[in-house]
């Protein structure tokens, strides 16, 4: 058993999926949860993925060996401040936030070195567009990557324990600096989400098209964007505002490329269009070969499947 | 039986899926195919979804009751010209192109009124990003919409026959003008695809990020765009160049909205971001309620499933 008591603060998609792993794989003796939504907490206990819930983050964290912050990143600072007084030396705080530089800036200043509390910033790169404890499932993390961005002087045994937990969820582990993490994620995650948010707004705003028609024929492409754009609003507001510099630069690059493509269309430059599209196909092939989509993605949406994932170490 | 002989010109994803429907549902006595790719033709016969293949579109169409053009729209004009001499009075030409005004402009001038040949422009709104006869499957069209955009003086019995064929594929049928079709599709299909093509290019071009990392962490959003952007290059080149006016206008609107969103991020307007994202979620909910995604989409990628689709009329 890796831990005695684990506290999960925020029992949404990620928190509840991790809770399922902790319980089913018997990684700890006790899971206690806190969430600002009382229904979520009750549901977690009802689903038997938590042993108990607490009236506050501090109450939930009392005496915990591990506290997992799985709320939107915007409240990390407040939470760290709140739970610090109840943590014992050797207790580990980890998080699952999609931006790591900001997470560290929010959490680390609240941890005095003499407290003996250890912070391990983490990001399990997995998810669906759904939210809440019922949206979570045991297999969410399988075959995906978990990125850990340890700060200076992190004790190796604590780092090892957090890595073990994610490995037990069948994740593959990567280590990198928080800055590099945030740059990579801006490109592969933040920009795509932002574009999806934007295009769904554009299409929904069009006058002269009946709203009904947009929904009706959405299977022809729009649908896939609504799926991406259906992700949690609070989480994404916090991500976009707090990884701002990199994201604004990427938007500029994207707009440049889009304008170039627009120009290709206006001037009938079919060869250039073909060239771009053919290159895209090659990238798509690489994604499939890296087992980051299809048929893996289908399995993700089929909770309860039994077979082991061959990718997991 | 709806037809005696059906010719399918272009035996890719759509053509081969329709061939499967024609054979399995016994809608005709004979399916003859032509494709510029000899491997595709041989494969179709090998898969028993075609009875024979022919050395040219004209040979394939000889004596056919129905000719289905399921090639990229860019070659419709050439094909119509080529097959006209071999068609008998009462023969029907239909197509599956994603732009209808252009399709009609290409095909109709080649059909003299006295020929007795009837053209029914159609667009089965279904697909995946895959191509070729092996990518097709019987269930592709189930529960999706088929839009017919009939031209003036179309005989009702011919229209009825084409509608019956798509109904047999479990599609729902809609009628509209070609102009309206092209506007709706520009919004729900052409713009989303174009954006996906563009963003995959932007992300792949970034220096300082290892290509390998982009692929590795693609499950966090980028993956979904590569799927959309993996669609057939020739088909999309032809669509974008030939529905130009509407598409260029939509790109402008999209860029405006994106710049506004960029500004919201730059000036920390979290409330505005939240508002946009929350509205997106509502649209997503409507798409799901209209059964245009999830779990229907999953079934689409599972060829061979047995259950009937409850949506089909």
XYZ file of C-alpha atoms in Angstrom, chain B residues 149-275:
127
model
C -31.266 19.435 -54.045
C -33.400 18.658 -57.108
C -33.187 20.863 -60.198
C -36.216 22.154 -62.129
C -38.591 19.682 -63.789
C -37.256 16.645 -61.994
C -39.584 13.648 -62.526
C -41.022 12.660 -59.158
C -40.591 8.928 -59.679
C -36.848 9.280 -60.300
C -36.485 11.505 -57.231
C -38.423 8.941 -55.249
C -36.125 6.113 -56.349
C -32.962 7.911 -55.278
C -34.609 8.833 -51.970
C -35.617 5.180 -51.491
C -32.039 4.062 -52.020
C -30.748 6.363 -49.259
C -33.642 5.467 -46.992
C -32.652 1.835 -47.410
C -29.207 2.881 -46.122
C -31.174 4.151 -43.093
C -30.654 7.799 -43.901
C -33.192 10.508 -43.214
C -34.033 12.612 -46.261
C -34.094 16.410 -46.570
C -34.780 18.622 -49.555
C -33.376 22.105 -50.039
C -32.024 24.480 -52.684
C -28.394 23.973 -53.742
C -27.567 27.514 -52.569
C -28.956 26.941 -49.105
C -27.209 23.566 -48.885
C -23.865 25.149 -49.699
C -24.303 27.868 -47.076
C -25.256 25.457 -44.325
C -22.409 23.086 -45.200
C -19.884 25.917 -45.334
C -20.721 26.609 -41.694
C -21.072 23.117 -40.257
C -18.497 21.307 -42.386
C -16.220 23.359 -44.640
C -15.130 25.947 -42.058
C -14.451 23.337 -39.334
C -12.369 21.240 -41.727
C -10.453 24.254 -42.959
C -9.644 25.321 -39.395
C -8.480 21.815 -38.570
C -6.251 21.750 -41.659
C -4.788 25.068 -40.630
C -4.149 24.327 -36.958
C -2.472 21.000 -37.648
C -0.112 22.889 -39.924
C 0.554 25.574 -37.298
C 1.336 23.117 -34.536
C 3.491 20.914 -36.739
C 5.524 23.945 -37.831
C 6.489 25.103 -34.353
C 10.196 25.098 -33.836
C 11.573 24.365 -30.396
C 9.005 21.701 -29.752
C 10.168 18.329 -30.746
C 7.860 16.785 -33.318
C 7.902 13.665 -31.204
C 6.416 15.503 -28.219
C 3.522 16.839 -30.261
C 2.571 13.336 -31.287
C 3.206 11.920 -27.833
C 0.868 14.272 -25.989
C -1.645 14.634 -28.796
C -4.375 12.998 -26.688
C -4.822 16.331 -24.932
C -6.656 17.976 -27.840
C -4.448 18.068 -30.935
C -5.372 14.468 -31.722
C -8.983 15.367 -32.472
C -7.897 17.961 -34.998
C -5.552 15.545 -36.726
C -8.499 13.208 -37.137
C -10.589 15.875 -38.879
C -7.576 17.099 -40.842
C -6.845 13.556 -42.010
C -9.658 13.668 -44.573
C -9.066 13.196 -48.284
C -6.827 16.015 -49.685
C -8.226 16.028 -53.238
C -11.809 16.084 -52.066
C -11.182 18.997 -49.730
C -9.162 20.995 -52.214
C -12.076 20.771 -54.645
C -14.650 21.709 -52.011
C -12.762 24.734 -50.702
C -11.948 26.123 -54.145
C -15.499 25.698 -55.395
C -17.519 27.063 -52.486
C -15.103 29.964 -52.249
C -17.320 33.004 -51.708
C -19.159 31.630 -48.694
C -16.028 30.093 -47.209
C -13.938 33.262 -47.468
C -16.680 35.195 -45.716
C -16.826 32.639 -42.922
C -13.056 32.730 -42.430
C -13.314 36.481 -41.914
C -16.016 36.076 -39.292
C -14.052 33.371 -37.558
C -10.884 35.497 -37.451
C -12.889 38.401 -35.983
C -14.239 36.171 -33.227
C -10.827 34.667 -32.548
C -9.235 38.111 -32.259
C -11.974 39.115 -29.820
C -11.223 36.005 -27.771
C -7.504 36.784 -27.919
C -8.292 40.239 -26.570
C -10.361 38.725 -23.733
C -7.346 36.657 -22.747
C -4.901 39.547 -23.004
C -7.054 41.783 -20.802
C -7.957 39.075 -18.274
C -11.663 39.174 -19.084
C -12.413 35.897 -17.363
C -16.165 36.485 -17.203
C -16.409 36.834 -20.963
C -14.413 33.647 -21.483
C -16.616 31.782 -19.041
C -19.744 33.053 -20.772
